[in-house]
CSV table of C-alpha atoms in Angstrom, one decimal:
chain,number,residue,atom,x,y,z
A,1,MET,CA,25.5,-73.4,-39.5
A,2,ALA,CA,26.5,-72.7,-43.2
A,3,HIS,CA,24.6,-69.4,-43.0
A,4,HIS,CA,26.6,-68.3,-40.0
A,5,LEU,CA,29.9,-69.3,-41.6
A,6,ASN,CA,29.0,-67.3,-44.7
A,7,LYS,CA,28.3,-64.3,-42.5
A,8,LEU,CA,31.6,-64.7,-40.7
A,9,ALA,CA,33.5,-65.0,-44.1
A,10,THR,CA,31.7,-61.8,-45.3
A,11,VAL,CA,32.8,-59.9,-42.2
A,12,LEU,CA,36.4,-61.1,-42.5
A,13,LEU,CA,36.5,-60.1,-46.2
A,14,CYS,CA,35.0,-56.7,-45.4
A,15,VAL,CA,37.4,-56.0,-42.6
A,16,GLN,CA,40.3,-57.3,-44.7
A,17,SER,CA,39.4,-54.9,-47.5
A,18,VAL,CA,39.5,-52.0,-45.1
A,19,PHE,CA,42.8,-52.8,-43.4
A,20,SER,CA,44.7,-54.1,-46.4
A,21,PHE,CA,46.6,-51.3,-48.1
A,22,GLU,CA,48.2,-52.4,-51.3
A,23,VAL,CA,51.6,-50.9,-51.9
A,24,LYS,CA,51.6,-48.8,-55.1
A,25,LYS,CA,54.8,-49.8,-56.8
A,26,GLY,CA,56.7,-47.7,-59.3
A,27,TYR,CA,60.1,-48.0,-61.1
A,28,PHE,CA,62.9,-45.6,-61.8
A,29,TRP,CA,66.2,-45.9,-63.5
A,30,GLN,CA,69.5,-44.6,-62.2
A,31,VAL,CA,72.4,-44.2,-64.6
A,32,THR,CA,75.7,-42.6,-63.7
A,33,ASP,CA,79.3,-41.8,-64.7
A,34,PHE,CA,79.1,-42.3,-68.5
A,35,HIS,CA,82.5,-40.5,-68.9
A,36,TYR,CA,82.0,-40.3,-72.6
A,37,ASP,CA,85.3,-40.0,-74.4
A,38,ALA,CA,85.0,-38.7,-78.0
A,39,ASN,CA,88.6,-39.5,-78.7
A,40,TYR,CA,88.4,-43.2,-77.9
A,41,SER,CA,89.8,-45.3,-80.7
A,42,THR,CA,89.8,-49.0,-81.3
A,43,HIS,CA,93.4,-48.5,-82.5
A,44,GLY,CA,94.3,-46.2,-79.6
A,45,ASN,CA,96.9,-46.8,-76.9
A,46,PRO,CA,95.2,-48.4,-73.8
A,47,LEU,CA,97.9,-46.7,-71.6
A,48,ASN,CA,96.8,-43.4,-73.0
A,49,MET,CA,93.0,-43.6,-72.5
A,50,CYS,CA,92.8,-45.5,-75.9
A,51,HIS,CA,93.8,-42.4,-77.7
A,52,GLN,CA,95.9,-42.6,-80.9
A,53,GLY,CA,99.5,-43.2,-80.3
A,54,GLN,CA,102.5,-42.7,-82.6
A,55,GLY,CA,103.7,-45.6,-84.7
A,56,GLN,CA,101.5,-48.3,-83.1
A,57,SER,CA,98.1,-49.8,-83.8
A,58,TYR,CA,96.2,-51.4,-80.9
A,59,ARG,CA,93.1,-53.5,-81.0
A,60,ASN,CA,90.5,-52.3,-78.5
A,61,SER,CA,86.9,-53.4,-78.3
A,62,ARG,CA,84.3,-51.2,-80.0
A,63,TYR,CA,82.5,-51.1,-76.7
A,64,GLY,CA,85.5,-50.1,-74.6
A,65,ASN,CA,88.6,-51.3,-72.7
A,66,TYR,CA,89.0,-51.6,-68.9
A,67,HIS,CA,91.9,-49.0,-69.1
A,68,CYS,CA,89.8,-46.4,-70.9
A,69,ASP,CA,86.6,-44.4,-70.7
A,70,ALA,CA,83.4,-45.1,-72.6
A,71,PRO,CA,83.2,-44.9,-76.4
A,72,TRP,CA,79.9,-43.5,-77.9
A,73,LEU,CA,78.8,-47.1,-78.8
A,74,LEU,CA,78.9,-48.0,-75.1
A,75,ILE,CA,76.8,-45.0,-74.2
A,76,GLU,CA,74.2,-45.9,-76.8
A,77,SER,CA,74.3,-49.5,-75.7
A,78,ALA,CA,73.6,-48.7,-72.1
A,79,ILE,CA,70.7,-46.4,-72.9
A,80,ASP,CA,69.2,-48.9,-75.3
A,81,ALA,CA,69.5,-51.6,-72.6
A,82,MET,CA,67.6,-49.3,-70.2
A,83,VAL,CA,64.8,-48.9,-72.8
A,84,LYS,CA,64.8,-52.7,-73.5
A,85,PHE,CA,64.5,-53.8,-69.8
A,86,HIS,CA,62.0,-51.1,-68.7
A,87,PRO,CA,60.9,-48.6,-71.3
A,88,PHE,CA,58.4,-46.7,-69.3
A,89,PRO,CA,59.7,-45.9,-65.8
A,90,ASP,CA,58.2,-43.2,-63.6
A,91,PHE,CA,61.4,-41.2,-64.1
A,92,VAL,CA,65.1,-41.5,-64.7
A,93,ILE,CA,67.8,-40.2,-62.3
A,94,TRP,CA,71.1,-39.3,-64.0
A,95,THR,CA,73.8,-38.8,-61.4
A,96,GLY,CA,76.4,-37.0,-63.4
A,97,ASP,CA,79.9,-37.3,-64.8
A,98,SER,CA,79.7,-37.4,-68.6
A,99,VAL,CA,83.2,-35.9,-69.2
A,100,PRO,CA,86.2,-38.3,-69.5
A,101,HIS,CA,89.1,-38.6,-67.2
A,102,VAL,CA,91.5,-36.6,-69.4
A,103,LYS,CA,93.8,-33.7,-68.7
A,104,ASN,CA,92.3,-30.3,-68.5
A,105,SER,CA,94.5,-29.3,-71.3
A,106,ASP,CA,92.6,-31.7,-73.6
A,107,LEU,CA,89.3,-29.9,-72.8
A,108,ASP,CA,87.8,-26.5,-72.7
A,109,PRO,CA,84.3,-25.2,-71.6
A,110,MET,CA,82.7,-25.7,-75.0
A,111,LYS,CA,83.9,-29.3,-75.2
A,112,VAL,CA,82.5,-30.0,-71.7
A,113,TYR,CA,79.1,-28.5,-72.6
A,114,GLU,CA,79.0,-30.4,-75.9
A,115,ASN,CA,80.0,-33.7,-74.3
A,116,ILE,CA,77.2,-33.4,-71.6
A,117,GLY,CA,74.8,-32.2,-74.3
A,118,ASN,CA,75.4,-35.2,-76.5
A,119,VAL,CA,74.5,-37.5,-73.6
A,120,THR,CA,71.5,-35.4,-72.7
A,121,LEU,CA,70.1,-35.7,-76.2
A,122,ARG,CA,70.7,-39.4,-76.4
A,123,LEU,CA,68.9,-40.0,-73.1
A,124,ARG,CA,66.0,-37.9,-74.2
A,125,GLU,CA,65.9,-39.9,-77.5
A,126,GLY,CA,65.7,-43.1,-75.4
A,127,PHE,CA,63.0,-41.8,-73.0
A,128,PRO,CA,61.1,-39.2,-75.0
A,129,ASN,CA,58.0,-39.4,-72.7
A,130,THR,CA,59.8,-39.9,-69.3
A,131,THR,CA,61.0,-37.1,-67.0
A,132,ILE,CA,64.8,-37.2,-66.6
A,133,TYR,CA,66.3,-35.7,-63.5
A,134,PRO,CA,70.0,-34.8,-63.9
A,135,VAL,CA,72.7,-33.7,-61.5
A,136,LEU,CA,76.3,-32.6,-62.1
A,137,GLY,CA,79.4,-34.7,-61.5
A,138,ASN,CA,82.7,-33.4,-60.4
A,139,HIS,CA,84.2,-33.8,-63.9
A,140,ASP,CA,81.3,-31.9,-65.5
A,141,GLU,CA,83.0,-28.5,-64.8
A,142,TYR,CA,86.0,-26.9,-66.4
A,143,PRO,CA,88.5,-27.3,-65.0
A,144,ALA,CA,87.3,-30.5,-63.3
A,145,ASP,CA,86.6,-30.3,-59.6
A,146,HIS,CA,86.5,-26.5,-59.7
A,147,PHE,CA,82.9,-25.7,-58.8
A,148,PRO,CA,82.6,-22.0,-57.7
A,149,ASN,CA,81.0,-20.8,-54.4
A,150,GLY,CA,78.0,-19.0,-55.8
A,151,THR,CA,76.0,-18.1,-58.9
A,152,THR,CA,78.0,-18.3,-62.1
A,153,ASN,CA,77.3,-18.4,-65.9
A,154,TYR,CA,78.3,-22.0,-65.8
A,155,TYR,CA,74.9,-23.3,-64.6
A,156,GLN,CA,73.1,-21.2,-67.2
A,157,ASP,CA,75.4,-22.6,-69.9
A,158,ILE,CA,74.7,-26.2,-68.7
A,159,LEU,CA,71.0,-25.4,-69.1
A,160,TYR,CA,71.1,-24.1,-72.6
A,161,LYS,CA,74.4,-25.3,-74.2
A,162,SER,CA,74.0,-28.8,-72.7
A,163,HIS,CA,70.2,-28.9,-73.3
A,164,TRP,CA,69.2,-29.3,-69.7
A,165,HIS,CA,66.5,-26.8,-70.2
A,166,THR,CA,64.7,-29.6,-72.1
A,167,LEU,CA,64.8,-31.7,-68.9
A,168,LEU,CA,64.1,-29.1,-66.2
A,169,GLU,CA,61.0,-26.9,-66.0
A,170,ASN,CA,61.4,-23.1,-65.8
A,171,SER,CA,60.9,-22.8,-62.0
A,172,THR,CA,63.3,-25.7,-61.4
A,173,ALA,CA,65.8,-24.2,-63.8
A,174,ASN,CA,65.8,-21.0,-61.8
A,175,ASP,CA,66.8,-22.9,-58.6
A,176,PHE,CA,69.4,-24.8,-60.6
A,177,GLN,CA,71.2,-21.6,-61.6
A,178,THR,CA,71.8,-20.7,-58.0
A,179,GLY,CA,74.3,-23.5,-57.4
A,180,GLY,CA,73.3,-26.6,-59.5
A,181,TYR,CA,70.7,-27.9,-57.1
A,182,TYR,CA,66.9,-28.1,-57.3
A,183,GLN,CA,63.6,-29.6,-56.1
A,184,VAL,CA,60.7,-31.1,-58.0
A,185,HIS,CA,57.3,-32.7,-57.1
A,186,THR,CA,56.2,-36.0,-58.7
A,187,LYS,CA,52.7,-36.8,-59.7
A,188,THR,CA,52.4,-39.2,-56.8
A,189,GLY,CA,53.2,-36.5,-54.3
A,190,LEU,CA,56.8,-37.3,-53.6
A,191,VAL,CA,59.5,-34.6,-53.5
A,192,LEU,CA,62.8,-35.2,-55.4
A,193,ILE,CA,65.8,-33.1,-54.4
A,194,GLY,CA,68.8,-33.1,-56.7
A,195,LEU,CA,72.0,-31.8,-55.0
A,196,ASN,CA,75.3,-30.5,-56.1
A,197,THR,CA,77.6,-32.2,-53.7
A,198,ASN,CA,80.6,-31.4,-55.9
A,199,LEU,CA,80.6,-28.1,-53.9
A,200,LEU,CA,81.5,-30.1,-50.9
A,201,TYR,CA,84.2,-32.2,-52.6
A,202,SER,CA,87.6,-32.3,-50.9
A,203,GLN,CA,89.3,-31.8,-54.3
A,204,ASP,CA,87.5,-28.5,-55.0
A,205,PRO,CA,89.9,-25.7,-54.0
A,206,LEU,CA,87.3,-23.0,-54.6
A,207,THR,CA,84.9,-24.0,-51.8
A,208,LYS,CA,87.3,-25.0,-49.0
A,209,GLY,CA,86.4,-23.2,-45.8
A,210,THR,CA,83.6,-21.1,-47.2
A,211,GLY,CA,81.0,-22.3,-44.7
A,212,ASP,CA,78.0,-23.1,-46.9
A,213,PRO,CA,79.0,-23.2,-50.6
A,214,ALA,CA,76.3,-21.6,-52.8
A,215,GLY,CA,74.0,-21.6,-49.8
A,216,GLN,CA,73.1,-25.3,-50.4
A,217,PHE,CA,73.0,-26.4,-46.8
A,218,LYS,CA,70.6,-23.6,-45.8
A,219,TRP,CA,68.4,-24.3,-48.9
A,220,LEU,CA,68.4,-28.0,-48.2
A,221,ARG,CA,67.3,-27.6,-44.6
A,222,TRP,CA,64.5,-25.2,-45.7
A,223,LYS,CA,63.2,-27.6,-48.3
A,224,LEU,CA,63.3,-30.6,-45.9
A,225,LEU,CA,61.5,-28.5,-43.2
A,226,GLU,CA,58.9,-27.6,-45.8
A,227,ALA,CA,58.5,-31.3,-46.8
A,228,ARG,CA,58.0,-32.2,-43.2
A,229,SER,CA,55.4,-29.5,-42.7
A,230,LEU,CA,53.5,-30.8,-45.7
A,231,ASN,CA,53.9,-34.4,-44.6
A,232,LYS,CA,55.8,-35.2,-47.8
A,233,LYS,CA,58.6,-37.7,-48.3
A,234,VAL,CA,61.8,-37.0,-50.2
A,235,ILE,CA,64.0,-38.9,-52.5
A,236,LEU,CA,67.5,-37.4,-52.4
A,237,PHE,CA,70.0,-37.8,-55.2
A,238,SER,CA,73.4,-36.5,-56.0
A,239,HIS,CA,76.7,-37.4,-57.6
A,240,ILE,CA,79.1,-37.7,-54.5
A,241,ALA,CA,78.0,-39.4,-51.3
A,242,PRO,CA,79.3,-38.4,-47.9
A,243,GLY,CA,81.7,-40.7,-45.9
A,244,TYR,CA,84.6,-42.7,-47.1
A,245,PHE,CA,85.6,-44.8,-50.1
A,246,GLU,CA,85.3,-48.4,-49.3
A,247,LYS,CA,88.2,-49.4,-51.5
A,248,TYR,CA,90.8,-46.8,-50.5
A,249,GLN,CA,91.6,-46.4,-46.8
A,250,ASP,CA,91.1,-42.9,-45.2
A,251,MET,CA,89.7,-41.3,-48.3
A,252,MET,CA,86.8,-39.1,-47.3
A,253,TRP,CA,85.0,-37.6,-50.3
A,254,PHE,CA,83.9,-34.3,-48.6
A,255,TYR,CA,85.8,-31.7,-46.6
A,256,ASP,CA,85.4,-32.8,-43.0
A,257,ASP,CA,83.4,-29.8,-41.9
A,258,TYR,CA,81.0,-30.2,-44.8
A,259,ASN,CA,80.8,-34.0,-44.2
A,260,LYS,CA,79.7,-33.4,-40.6
A,261,GLU,CA,77.1,-30.8,-41.6
A,262,TYR,CA,75.7,-33.1,-44.4
A,263,VAL,CA,75.5,-36.1,-42.1
A,264,LYS,CA,73.8,-34.0,-39.4
A,265,ILE,CA,71.1,-33.0,-41.9
A,266,LEU,CA,70.6,-36.6,-42.9
A,267,GLN,CA,70.2,-37.6,-39.2
A,268,THR,CA,67.9,-34.7,-38.4
A,269,PHE,CA,65.5,-35.3,-41.3
A,270,ASN,CA,65.7,-39.1,-41.5
A,271,ASP,CA,61.9,-39.1,-41.0
A,272,VAL,CA,61.5,-37.1,-44.1
A,273,ILE,CA,64.2,-38.6,-46.4
A,274,ALA,CA,62.8,-41.8,-47.8
A,275,SER,CA,65.5,-42.9,-50.2
A,276,GLN,CA,69.0,-41.7,-51.4
A,277,VAL,CA,70.9,-42.6,-54.5
A,278,TYR,CA,74.5,-41.5,-55.5
A,279,GLY,CA,77.2,-42.3,-58.1
A,280,HIS,CA,80.8,-41.2,-58.4
A,281,GLU,CA,82.7,-44.2,-57.0
A,282,HIS,CA,82.1,-46.4,-60.1
A,283,THR,CA,81.6,-49.3,-57.6
A,284,ASP,CA,78.4,-51.0,-56.3
A,285,SER,CA,78.0,-50.3,-52.6
A,286,PHE,CA,75.8,-48.6,-50.0
A,287,ARG,CA,76.1,-46.6,-46.8
A,288,LEU,CA,74.1,-46.4,-43.6
A,289,VAL,CA,73.0,-43.3,-41.7
A,290,LYS,CA,72.8,-43.8,-37.9
A,291,ASP,CA,70.9,-41.8,-35.3
A,292,SER,CA,72.3,-40.5,-32.0
A,293,PHE,CA,71.9,-44.0,-30.4
A,294,GLY,CA,74.0,-45.7,-33.2
A,295,GLU,CA,70.9,-47.3,-34.8
A,296,PRO,CA,70.7,-47.3,-38.6
A,297,VAL,CA,67.9,-45.2,-39.9
A,298,ASP,CA,68.5,-44.7,-43.6
A,299,ILE,CA,70.4,-46.2,-46.6
A,300,LEU,CA,72.4,-44.5,-49.2
A,301,PHE,CA,72.5,-46.6,-52.4
A,302,LEU,CA,75.6,-46.2,-54.6
A,303,SER,CA,75.2,-47.3,-58.1
A,304,PRO,CA,78.1,-48.3,-60.3
A,305,ALA,CA,79.3,-46.6,-63.5
A,306,VAL,CA,78.7,-47.0,-67.2
A,307,THR,CA,82.4,-46.4,-67.9
A,308,PRO,CA,84.7,-49.4,-67.2
A,309,TRP,CA,87.7,-47.1,-66.5
A,310,ASN,CA,90.4,-48.6,-64.3
A,311,SER,CA,90.8,-46.2,-61.4
A,312,SER,CA,94.0,-44.2,-61.0
A,313,LEU,CA,93.9,-45.1,-57.3
A,314,ALA,CA,96.2,-48.0,-56.5
A,315,GLY,CA,94.4,-51.3,-55.9
A,316,VAL,CA,90.9,-50.0,-56.8
A,317,GLY,CA,90.7,-51.6,-60.2
A,318,ALA,CA,88.1,-51.5,-63.0
A,319,ASN,CA,84.4,-52.4,-63.3
A,320,ASN,CA,82.0,-53.7,-65.9
A,321,PRO,CA,79.5,-51.2,-67.2
A,322,GLY,CA,76.3,-51.1,-65.1
A,323,ILE,CA,72.8,-49.6,-65.0
A,324,ARG,CA,70.3,-49.9,-62.2
A,325,LEU,CA,66.5,-50.2,-62.0
A,326,TYR,CA,64.8,-49.4,-58.7
A,327,GLU,CA,61.4,-50.6,-57.5
A,328,TYR,CA,59.9,-48.1,-55.0
A,329,ASN,CA,56.8,-47.3,-53.1
A,330,GLN,CA,55.0,-44.4,-54.9
A,331,ASP,CA,53.3,-43.3,-51.7
A,332,ASN,CA,56.3,-43.0,-49.3
A,333,GLY,CA,59.3,-43.1,-51.6
A,334,GLU,CA,61.0,-46.1,-50.0
A,335,VAL,CA,63.1,-48.4,-52.2
A,336,ILE,CA,61.6,-51.9,-52.2
A,337,ASN,CA,64.1,-53.6,-54.4
A,338,TYR,CA,66.5,-53.0,-57.3
A,339,TRP,CA,67.9,-54.9,-60.3
A,340,GLN,CA,71.5,-54.4,-61.3
A,341,TYR,CA,72.2,-55.0,-65.0
A,342,PHE,CA,75.6,-55.1,-66.5
A,343,LEU,CA,77.6,-55.6,-69.7
A,344,ASN,CA,80.4,-58.2,-69.5
A,345,LEU,CA,83.2,-56.4,-71.2
A,346,SER,CA,85.6,-59.3,-70.9
A,347,SER,CA,83.2,-61.4,-72.9
A,348,ILE,CA,83.1,-58.7,-75.6
A,349,ILE,CA,86.9,-58.4,-75.7
A,350,ALA,CA,87.0,-62.1,-76.2
A,351,GLY,CA,84.9,-61.8,-79.3
A,352,ASN,CA,81.4,-62.4,-78.1
A,353,PRO,CA,78.4,-60.2,-78.9
A,354,PRO,CA,77.4,-57.4,-76.5
A,355,ILE,CA,74.6,-58.6,-74.3
A,356,TRP,CA,73.4,-56.6,-71.3
A,357,GLU,CA,72.0,-59.0,-68.6
A,358,LEU,CA,70.9,-59.1,-65.0
A,359,GLU,CA,73.8,-59.4,-62.6
A,360,TYR,CA,71.6,-59.7,-59.5
A,361,GLU,CA,68.4,-58.7,-57.8
A,362,ALA,CA,69.1,-57.0,-54.5
A,363,LYS,CA,66.7,-58.9,-52.2
A,364,GLU,CA,67.4,-62.3,-53.8
A,365,GLY,CA,71.2,-61.7,-54.2
A,366,TYR,CA,71.6,-60.7,-50.5
A,367,ASN,CA,68.9,-63.0,-49.1
A,368,LEU,CA,66.8,-60.2,-47.7
A,369,THR,CA,63.1,-59.8,-47.4
A,370,ARG,CA,63.2,-56.0,-47.2
A,371,LEU,CA,65.8,-53.4,-48.1
A,372,GLN,CA,65.5,-51.7,-44.7
A,373,PRO,CA,68.3,-50.0,-42.6
A,374,LEU,CA,68.3,-52.7,-39.9
A,375,ALA,CA,68.4,-55.5,-42.4
A,376,MET,CA,71.2,-53.9,-44.3
A,377,MET,CA,73.2,-53.4,-41.0
A,378,GLU,CA,72.8,-57.1,-40.3
A,379,LEU,CA,74.0,-57.9,-43.8
A,380,VAL,CA,77.2,-55.9,-43.1
A,381,LYS,CA,77.7,-57.6,-39.8
A,382,ALA,CA,77.6,-60.9,-41.6
A,383,PHE,CA,80.9,-60.0,-43.3
A,384,SER,CA,83.5,-62.3,-41.9
A,385,THR,CA,87.3,-62.8,-42.2
A,386,GLU,CA,87.3,-66.2,-40.6
A,387,LYS,CA,86.4,-68.0,-43.9
A,388,PHE,CA,85.0,-67.2,-47.3
A,389,ASN,CA,81.7,-65.9,-46.2
A,390,GLU,CA,79.2,-66.4,-49.1
A,391,ILE,CA,77.3,-63.1,-48.6
A,392,TYR,CA,80.5,-61.1,-48.3
A,393,MET,CA,82.0,-62.7,-51.4
A,394,LYS,CA,78.8,-61.9,-53.3
A,395,TYR,CA,79.1,-58.3,-52.2
A,396,LEU,CA,82.8,-58.1,-53.3
A,397,THR,CA,81.9,-59.6,-56.7
A,398,PHE,CA,79.0,-57.1,-57.1
A,399,ASN,CA,81.3,-54.3,-56.0
A,400,SER,CA,83.2,-54.5,-59.2
A,401,VAL,CA,80.1,-55.3,-61.3
A,402,SER,CA,81.4,-58.9,-61.7
A,403,GLN,CA,84.6,-57.6,-63.3
A,404,ASP,CA,86.7,-59.3,-60.5
A,405,ILE,CA,84.9,-62.7,-60.2
A,406,ARG,CA,87.6,-64.1,-57.8
A,407,PRO,CA,88.0,-61.2,-55.4
A,408,SER,CA,90.6,-61.5,-52.6
A,409,CYS,CA,90.2,-59.6,-49.4
A,410,ASP,CA,92.2,-59.9,-46.2
A,411,GLU,CA,91.1,-58.8,-42.7
A,412,SER,CA,92.2,-55.2,-43.3
A,413,CYS,CA,90.2,-55.1,-46.6
A,414,VAL,CA,87.1,-56.5,-44.9
A,415,LYS,CA,87.3,-53.9,-42.1
A,416,GLN,CA,87.7,-51.1,-44.6
A,417,HIS,CA,84.5,-52.1,-46.4
A,418,PHE,CA,82.6,-52.6,-43.1
A,419,CYS,CA,83.7,-49.3,-41.6
A,420,ALA,CA,83.1,-47.3,-44.8
A,421,ILE,CA,79.5,-48.7,-45.0
A,422,SER,CA,78.6,-48.3,-41.4
A,423,GLU,CA,80.4,-45.1,-40.3
A,424,LEU,CA,80.0,-41.9,-42.3
A,425,GLU,CA,81.9,-39.5,-39.9
A,426,LYS,CA,85.6,-39.3,-39.3
A,427,SER,CA,85.5,-40.1,-35.5
A,428,GLY,CA,83.3,-43.2,-36.0
A,429,TYR,CA,85.2,-44.4,-39.0
A,430,GLN,CA,88.7,-44.1,-37.4
A,431,SER,CA,87.4,-45.8,-34.2
A,432,CYS,CA,86.0,-48.6,-36.3
A,433,LEU,CA,89.1,-49.0,-38.5
A,434,HIS,CA,91.7,-49.0,-35.8
A,435,ASP,CA,90.1,-50.6,-32.7
A,436,ASP,CA,90.2,-54.3,-31.9
A,437,VAL,CA,86.5,-55.0,-32.5
A,438,THR,CA,86.1,-57.3,-35.4
A,439,THR,CA,83.3,-57.2,-37.8
A,440,HIS,CA,82.2,-60.8,-37.3
A,441,HIS,CA,81.4,-60.2,-33.6
A,442,PRO,CA,78.7,-57.6,-33.8
A,443,ARG,CA,77.6,-58.3,-30.2
A,444,HIS,CA,80.8,-56.5,-29.1
A,445,SER,CA,80.0,-53.4,-31.1
A,446,THR,CA,80.8,-50.1,-29.5
A,447,HIS,CA,77.7,-48.6,-31.1
A,448,MET,CA,75.1,-50.4,-29.1
A,449,PRO,CA,72.3,-47.9,-28.3
A,450,PRO,CA,71.3,-47.4,-24.7
A,451,SER,CA,68.0,-48.7,-23.6
A,452,LYS,CA,65.1,-46.3,-24.3
A,453,ASN,CA,62.3,-46.3,-21.8
A,454,VAL,CA,58.8,-45.6,-23.2
A,455,PRO,CA,57.3,-42.5,-21.4
A,456,LYS,CA,54.2,-43.1,-19.3
A,457,TYR,CA,52.0,-40.8,-21.5
A,458,MET,CA,53.0,-42.9,-24.6
A,459,GLU,CA,51.6,-46.0,-22.9
A,460,TYR,CA,48.3,-44.2,-22.4
A,461,ILE,CA,48.3,-43.1,-26.0
A,462,ILE,CA,49.0,-46.6,-27.3
A,463,ILE,CA,46.2,-48.0,-25.1
A,464,CYS,CA,43.7,-45.4,-26.4
A,465,LEU,CA,44.7,-46.1,-30.0
A,466,GLY,CA,44.2,-49.9,-29.4
A,467,ALA,CA,40.8,-49.3,-28.0
A,468,LEU,CA,39.9,-47.0,-30.9
A,469,VAL,CA,40.9,-49.6,-33.4
A,470,LEU,CA,38.8,-52.3,-31.6
A,471,ILE,CA,35.7,-50.0,-31.6
A,472,LEU,CA,36.3,-49.3,-35.3
A,473,PHE,CA,36.6,-53.0,-36.0
A,474,ILE,CA,33.3,-53.7,-34.2
A,475,VAL,CA,31.4,-50.9,-36.1
A,476,ILE,CA,32.7,-52.1,-39.5
A,477,ALA,CA,31.8,-55.7,-38.6
A,478,LEU,CA,28.2,-54.6,-37.7
A,479,LEU,CA,27.9,-52.6,-41.0
A,480,CYS,CA,29.2,-55.6,-43.0
A,481,LEU,CA,26.6,-57.9,-41.3
A,482,LYS,CA,23.9,-55.5,-42.1
A,483,LYS,CA,24.8,-55.1,-45.7
A,484,HIS,CA,26.4,-58.5,-46.5
A,485,HIS,CA,23.9,-59.3,-49.3
A,486,ARG,CA,25.2,-56.5,-51.4
A,487,PHE,CA,28.8,-56.8,-50.3
A,488,ILE,CA,31.6,-56.0,-52.8
A,489,PRO,CA,35.0,-57.3,-51.6
A,490,ASN,CA,37.0,-54.4,-53.0
A,491,ARG,CA,34.5,-51.7,-52.2
A,492,TYR,CA,36.7,-49.9,-49.6
A,493,SER,CA,40.0,-50.5,-51.3
A,494,ARG,CA,40.6,-47.0,-52.6
A,495,PHE,CA,44.3,-47.5,-52.7
A,496,ASN,CA,44.3,-50.1,-55.5
A,497,SER,CA,46.2,-49.3,-58.6
A,498,ASN,CA,47.6,-51.0,-61.7
A,499,LEU,CA,51.2,-52.0,-61.0
A,500,ALA,CA,53.9,-51.2,-63.5
A,501,SER,CA,54.9,-54.0,-65.7
A,502,ASN,CA,57.4,-56.5,-64.2
A,503,PRO,CA,60.9,-55.4,-65.1
A,504,ILE,CA,62.2,-59.0,-65.2
A,505,ASN,CA,62.1,-60.2,-68.8
């Protein structure tokens, strides 16, 4: 009896070793919106970006003020914290905006290049052996928000005057000079595509109505078709995300025609695009891409800023400085989890030492087992105006990177967040925002997909696949019985790999 049990155990172990595929986990940093202000002064006027005033002396923190952009010490502190928490990531994604929120008259092209270059060199110093993938922010041009429709010396100047040639290989740099976008392949076989969505920005007067600024849409479709043909998965990253700002009603970031085209591409290639990360908003949020049936098929992660600057948009407010570490599947590019770190600027202003700390871990913070589109949609549906919903209050606190620890939000505010997250296009957003359907009754949603019948031929295919798996199982079991005396449990586990070190210290 014992002999038969041993044989059975051997078979089970053998089969388990064949059918168990260990996820190869990797880690990458995202850092965004440094907005380094070289004119920041601890004695500067907070109502004038903490720049020197006349006849008055103010006392600002050496690490910043909520009314102002980031001093150099905050830039260094953020990069040092990244190195401290996870010094050897697979790569670093830097999603732009290194230039401060100052008047164009206070800048010139050389100041812009120098500002971006200083941050570039400091990031390279922090991660000398890690690939850094940068994209441009809307403030990284002179004048701000004026990205031209086509090739210009600006992109070449960014490469060589801001030292991006030290980050991008020659072939990638050639693509970049076309319009500030590029593609790279990782060692694990993933494709990373960095876009210049500033070309689509509704505040850019140079690209309005030009059809396909710098040919980026055509190029992106080509690259995604190529990835699909090669069975590759893509991580997409850029500065500005499509859709609406969750903290300011009716503010769409792109021109409407560009927004439609961009969302259409995301829908068409949702089988290819594994993950997406963006910056720009300075807030901590996310967006959902839906298919033609209204079902969520992809997630856009929006990481908060390093700068604590109080937005000029009424009611938006400030944020604590933040940096984000992602855990992802190296084989298919999907985000598994992320850790949001922050610097409590209020504590520093009160006289305490600067300590970067974990604000939250995504799965634990939102009580999720996986960061998948359907799970994130259910999370959003849990937002409620009937009472202080715990999950929604967490989200609101995280939204400002714990700068506003007692956020207030009425029914209109809840709906604004819900609609911005769940509807990327104008028609869906307006319908969501102005109809009578409340967010806390998702069963009444107008976006319920129609039932989809499985074609008859698919049933035959599924039956055949099931039979094939059963036959394979029997063959492997027979082989294991025959060779069980020299069985090695991990013999067939060719996908095993050493995991990266745990990022939680």
